[in-house]
Amino acid sequence: DQQVKQNSPSLSVQEGRISILNCDYTNSMFDYFLWYKKYPAEGPTFLISISSIKDKNEDGRFTVFLNKSAKHLSLHIVPSQPGDSAVYFCAGRGYNFNKFYFGSGTKLNVKP
Amino acid sequence: DAGVIQSPRHEVTEMGQEVTLRCKPISGHNSLFWYRQTMMRGLELLIYFNNNVPIDDSGMPEDRFSAKMPNASFSTLKIQPSEPRDSAVYFCASSLGTGQTEQFFGPGTRLTVL
């Protein structure tokens, strides 16, 4: 029972263009959403988050958009850089504030 | 701070053997999480502890899996007996505690059960 889904296992983008990674969730009780980035042979690292009371959060080249009615969030990376090539996980935080539900990840490849 | 430390980084074992994965959380963090990453299911939570107490183990796949946290600086995840389908990368993560939005992950242990 996956409450967070990332339907695109991979994405390839040219350097300098926009990368858009998508995530859908089923649990309307999630209060926070997060994106993590993972390089090979390393653990995931926190990238950006958004509260359920907001619809947008921006941090430099990274922007997360939340559409609660559609139960959908997306991560935009502009401009994309080769160093952004990694696996990106989205996650929703459950009602008990400690349990995170992760998606299966999207592997982003930014081509030079 | 050294971050979350996991050992071993790689483990290759034969079916039926006992496997023990170890984790040292970041000092001062009150919550500890064990995750498993597979191609099919992505990153799934197995169990988490708060102040050394197991809070939710609903993600533990079966009785062959057990986890302990005897003190604030050490946790183990044990699989006995191991099976080939347990092959995955196991991550430990810690956070400051309830309500924190960020978890800090260790580098993971890649387990291969032959």
Tab-separated table of N, CA and C in Angstrom, chain A residues 1-2 4 31-34 36 38-47 49-50 87 89 91 93 95-105, chain B residues 9 31 33 35 37-45 48-50 55-56 58-59 89 91 95 97-108:
chain	number	residue	atom	x	y	z
A	1	ASP	N	0.847	-1.179	0.000
A	1	ASP	CA	0.000	0.000	0.000
A	1	ASP	C	0.891	1.240	0.000
A	2	GLN	N	1.227	1.712	-1.210
A	2	GLN	CA	2.125	2.855	-1.303
A	2	GLN	C	1.323	4.137	-1.270
A	4	VAL	N	2.679	7.117	-1.310
A	4	VAL	CA	3.366	8.121	-2.116
A	4	VAL	C	3.908	7.411	-3.362
A	31	ASP	N	1.023	16.271	6.547
A	31	ASP	CA	1.136	17.684	6.884
A	31	ASP	C	2.403	18.326	6.330
A	32	TYR	N	3.359	17.493	5.921
A	32	TYR	CA	4.599	18.013	5.351
A	32	TYR	C	5.027	17.097	4.224
A	33	PHE	N	5.640	17.709	3.235
A	33	PHE	CA	6.187	16.939	2.119
A	33	PHE	C	7.649	17.328	1.940
A	34	LEU	N	8.444	16.340	1.600
A	34	LEU	CA	9.874	16.590	1.485
A	34	LEU	C	10.426	15.937	0.227
A	36	TYR	N	14.123	14.378	-1.122
A	36	TYR	CA	15.462	13.960	-0.788
A	36	TYR	C	16.198	13.631	-2.084
A	38	LYS	N	19.591	11.525	-3.675
A	38	LYS	CA	20.481	10.427	-3.333
A	38	LYS	C	21.473	10.173	-4.454
A	39	TYR	N	22.753	10.254	-4.096
A	39	TYR	CA	23.822	9.875	-5.021
A	39	TYR	C	24.158	8.397	-4.789
A	40	PRO	N	24.739	7.746	-5.790
A	40	PRO	CA	25.118	6.339	-5.634
A	40	PRO	C	26.047	6.128	-4.443
A	41	ALA	N	25.814	5.047	-3.733
A	41	ALA	CA	26.637	4.626	-2.584
A	41	ALA	C	26.569	5.613	-1.416
A	42	GLU	N	25.579	6.500	-1.431
A	42	GLU	CA	25.388	7.410	-0.304
A	42	GLU	C	23.951	7.313	0.181
A	43	GLY	N	23.716	7.798	1.397
A	43	GLY	CA	22.346	7.860	1.876
A	43	GLY	C	21.632	9.075	1.313
A	44	PRO	N	20.303	9.063	1.305
A	44	PRO	CA	19.553	10.233	0.849
A	44	PRO	C	19.853	11.450	1.720
A	45	THR	N	19.871	12.620	1.116
A	45	THR	CA	20.055	13.855	1.853
A	45	THR	C	18.871	14.777	1.579
A	46	PHE	N	18.485	15.490	2.599
A	46	PHE	CA	17.342	16.393	2.517
A	46	PHE	C	17.604	17.507	1.518
A	47	LEU	N	16.596	17.812	0.716
A	47	LEU	CA	16.743	18.852	-0.296
A	47	LEU	C	15.841	20.052	-0.011
A	49	SER	N	11.560	21.140	1.522
A	49	SER	CA	10.283	20.678	2.064
A	49	SER	C	9.203	21.726	1.838
A	50	ILE	N	7.975	21.317	2.064
A	50	ILE	CA	6.850	22.239	1.975
A	50	ILE	C	5.775	21.801	2.953
A	87	VAL	N	19.175	10.255	-7.755
A	87	VAL	CA	17.818	9.747	-7.549
A	87	VAL	C	17.109	10.680	-6.574
A	89	PHE	N	13.809	11.323	-4.187
A	89	PHE	CA	12.676	10.717	-3.493
A	89	PHE	C	11.776	11.818	-2.951
A	91	ALA	N	8.554	12.463	-0.211
A	91	ALA	CA	8.032	11.813	0.984
A	91	ALA	C	6.941	12.681	1.599
A	93	ARG	N	4.813	13.290	5.314
A	93	ARG	CA	4.896	12.996	6.737
A	93	ARG	C	3.501	12.703	7.267
A	95	TYR	N	0.480	11.658	10.117
A	95	TYR	CA	-0.178	12.421	11.177
A	95	TYR	C	0.537	12.343	12.505
A	96	ASN	N	1.328	11.289	12.734
A	96	ASN	CA	2.005	11.163	14.024
A	96	ASN	C	3.349	11.869	14.046
A	97	PHE	N	3.628	12.648	12.993
A	97	PHE	CA	4.772	13.560	12.923
A	97	PHE	C	6.128	12.897	12.852
A	98	ASN	N	6.195	11.599	12.887
A	98	ASN	CA	7.506	10.983	12.818
A	98	ASN	C	7.631	9.981	11.679
A	99	LYS	N	6.519	9.602	11.119
A	99	LYS	CA	6.555	8.553	10.111
A	99	LYS	C	6.490	9.178	8.725
A	100	PHE	N	7.523	8.904	7.934
A	100	PHE	CA	7.588	9.423	6.585
A	100	PHE	C	7.321	8.292	5.600
A	101	TYR	N	6.548	8.597	4.593
A	101	TYR	CA	6.250	7.639	3.539
A	101	TYR	C	6.943	8.119	2.275
A	102	PHE	N	7.843	7.287	1.784
A	102	PHE	CA	8.638	7.663	0.631
A	102	PHE	C	8.093	7.040	-0.646
A	103	GLY	N	8.316	7.757	-1.737
A	103	GLY	CA	8.055	7.188	-3.046
A	103	GLY	C	9.205	6.286	-3.466
A	104	SER	N	9.096	5.726	-4.644
A	104	SER	CA	10.096	4.777	-5.114
A	104	SER	C	11.284	5.448	-5.786
A	105	GLY	N	11.201	6.763	-5.986
A	105	GLY	CA	12.336	7.492	-6.527
A	105	GLY	C	12.279	7.701	-8.030
B	9	ARG	N	29.311	-1.811	5.570
B	9	ARG	CA	28.810	-1.149	4.375
B	9	ARG	C	28.303	-2.171	3.352
B	31	SER	N	15.272	10.285	17.660
B	31	SER	CA	14.505	9.341	16.849
B	31	SER	C	15.426	8.612	15.877
B	33	PHE	N	15.448	5.563	12.693
B	33	PHE	CA	14.617	4.889	11.701
B	33	PHE	C	15.452	3.863	10.939
B	35	TYR	N	15.244	1.838	7.316
B	35	TYR	CA	14.576	1.768	6.021
B	35	TYR	C	15.231	0.675	5.178
B	37	GLN	N	15.669	-0.227	0.963
B	37	GLN	CA	15.469	0.241	-0.406
B	37	GLN	C	15.580	-0.938	-1.358
B	38	THR	N	14.529	-1.137	-2.130
B	38	THR	CA	14.538	-2.161	-3.167
B	38	THR	C	14.057	-1.536	-4.470
B	39	MET	N	14.341	-2.207	-5.555
B	39	MET	CA	13.905	-1.695	-6.854
B	39	MET	C	12.388	-1.665	-6.929
B	40	MET	N	11.769	-2.684	-6.357
B	40	MET	CA	10.314	-2.811	-6.502
B	40	MET	C	9.559	-1.818	-5.637
B	41	ARG	N	10.006	-1.642	-4.402
B	41	ARG	CA	9.211	-0.873	-3.447
B	41	ARG	C	9.836	0.458	-3.056
B	42	GLY	N	10.996	0.739	-3.605
B	42	GLY	CA	11.642	2.000	-3.273
B	42	GLY	C	12.126	2.002	-1.840
B	43	LEU	N	11.912	3.120	-1.151
B	43	LEU	CA	12.406	3.297	0.211
B	43	LEU	C	11.236	3.084	1.173
B	44	GLU	N	11.302	2.008	1.943
B	44	GLU	CA	10.203	1.710	2.849
B	44	GLU	C	10.690	1.670	4.291
B	45	LEU	N	9.870	2.238	5.166
B	45	LEU	CA	10.191	2.279	6.583
B	45	LEU	C	9.918	0.921	7.219
B	48	TYR	N	10.685	2.417	13.583
B	48	TYR	CA	11.369	3.574	14.137
B	48	TYR	C	11.256	3.611	15.651
B	49	PHE	N	12.248	4.219	16.255
B	49	PHE	CA	12.365	4.346	17.700
B	49	PHE	C	12.302	5.823	18.079
B	50	ASN	N	11.728	6.079	19.229
B	50	ASN	CA	11.782	7.411	19.813
B	50	ASN	C	12.276	7.255	21.244
B	55	ILE	N	8.455	2.512	18.371
B	55	ILE	CA	7.148	3.160	18.295
B	55	ILE	C	6.258	2.485	17.253
B	56	ASP	N	6.835	2.170	16.115
B	56	ASP	CA	6.051	1.606	15.024
B	56	ASP	C	6.910	0.593	14.280
B	58	SER	N	5.394	-1.658	12.167
B	58	SER	CA	4.452	-2.247	11.209
B	58	SER	C	5.091	-2.530	9.853
B	59	GLY	N	6.218	-1.915	9.581
B	59	GLY	CA	6.891	-2.152	8.314
B	59	GLY	C	7.827	-3.345	8.311
B	89	VAL	N	19.348	-2.611	0.050
B	89	VAL	CA	20.166	-1.657	0.799
B	89	VAL	C	19.358	-1.216	2.006
B	91	PHE	N	19.015	1.302	5.163
B	91	PHE	CA	19.451	2.604	5.656
B	91	PHE	C	18.976	2.817	7.085
B	95	SER	N	16.776	11.634	13.577
B	95	SER	CA	16.293	13.005	13.586
B	95	SER	C	16.234	13.494	15.021
B	97	GLY	N	13.873	14.520	16.694
B	97	GLY	CA	12.766	14.005	17.472
B	97	GLY	C	11.434	14.286	16.832
B	98	THR	N	10.421	14.079	17.605
B	98	THR	CA	9.059	14.244	17.105
B	98	THR	C	8.852	15.650	16.573
B	99	GLY	N	8.260	15.710	15.398
B	99	GLY	CA	7.971	17.004	14.816
B	99	GLY	C	9.029	17.532	13.880
B	100	GLN	N	10.205	16.917	13.866
B	100	GLN	CA	11.254	17.384	12.974
B	100	GLN	C	10.961	16.934	11.553
B	101	THR	N	11.190	17.800	10.607
B	101	THR	CA	10.878	17.461	9.223
B	101	THR	C	12.048	16.812	8.502
B	102	GLU	N	13.230	16.883	9.046
B	102	GLU	CA	14.376	16.358	8.330
B	102	GLU	C	14.958	15.142	9.045
B	103	GLN	N	15.215	14.111	8.256
B	103	GLN	CA	15.914	12.937	8.759
B	103	GLN	C	17.281	12.875	8.096
B	104	PHE	N	18.261	12.439	8.865
B	104	PHE	CA	19.623	12.347	8.373
B	104	PHE	C	19.957	10.865	8.178
B	105	PHE	N	20.310	10.531	6.963
B	105	PHE	CA	20.530	9.132	6.622
B	105	PHE	C	22.006	8.751	6.686
B	106	GLY	N	22.229	7.507	7.068
B	106	GLY	CA	23.552	6.934	6.946
B	106	GLY	C	23.812	6.497	5.519
B	107	PRO	N	25.012	5.983	5.252
B	107	PRO	CA	25.372	5.598	3.880
B	107	PRO	C	24.747	4.288	3.429
B	108	GLY	N	24.159	3.555	4.364
B	108	GLY	CA	23.493	2.315	4.001
B	108	GLY	C	24.393	1.089	4.084
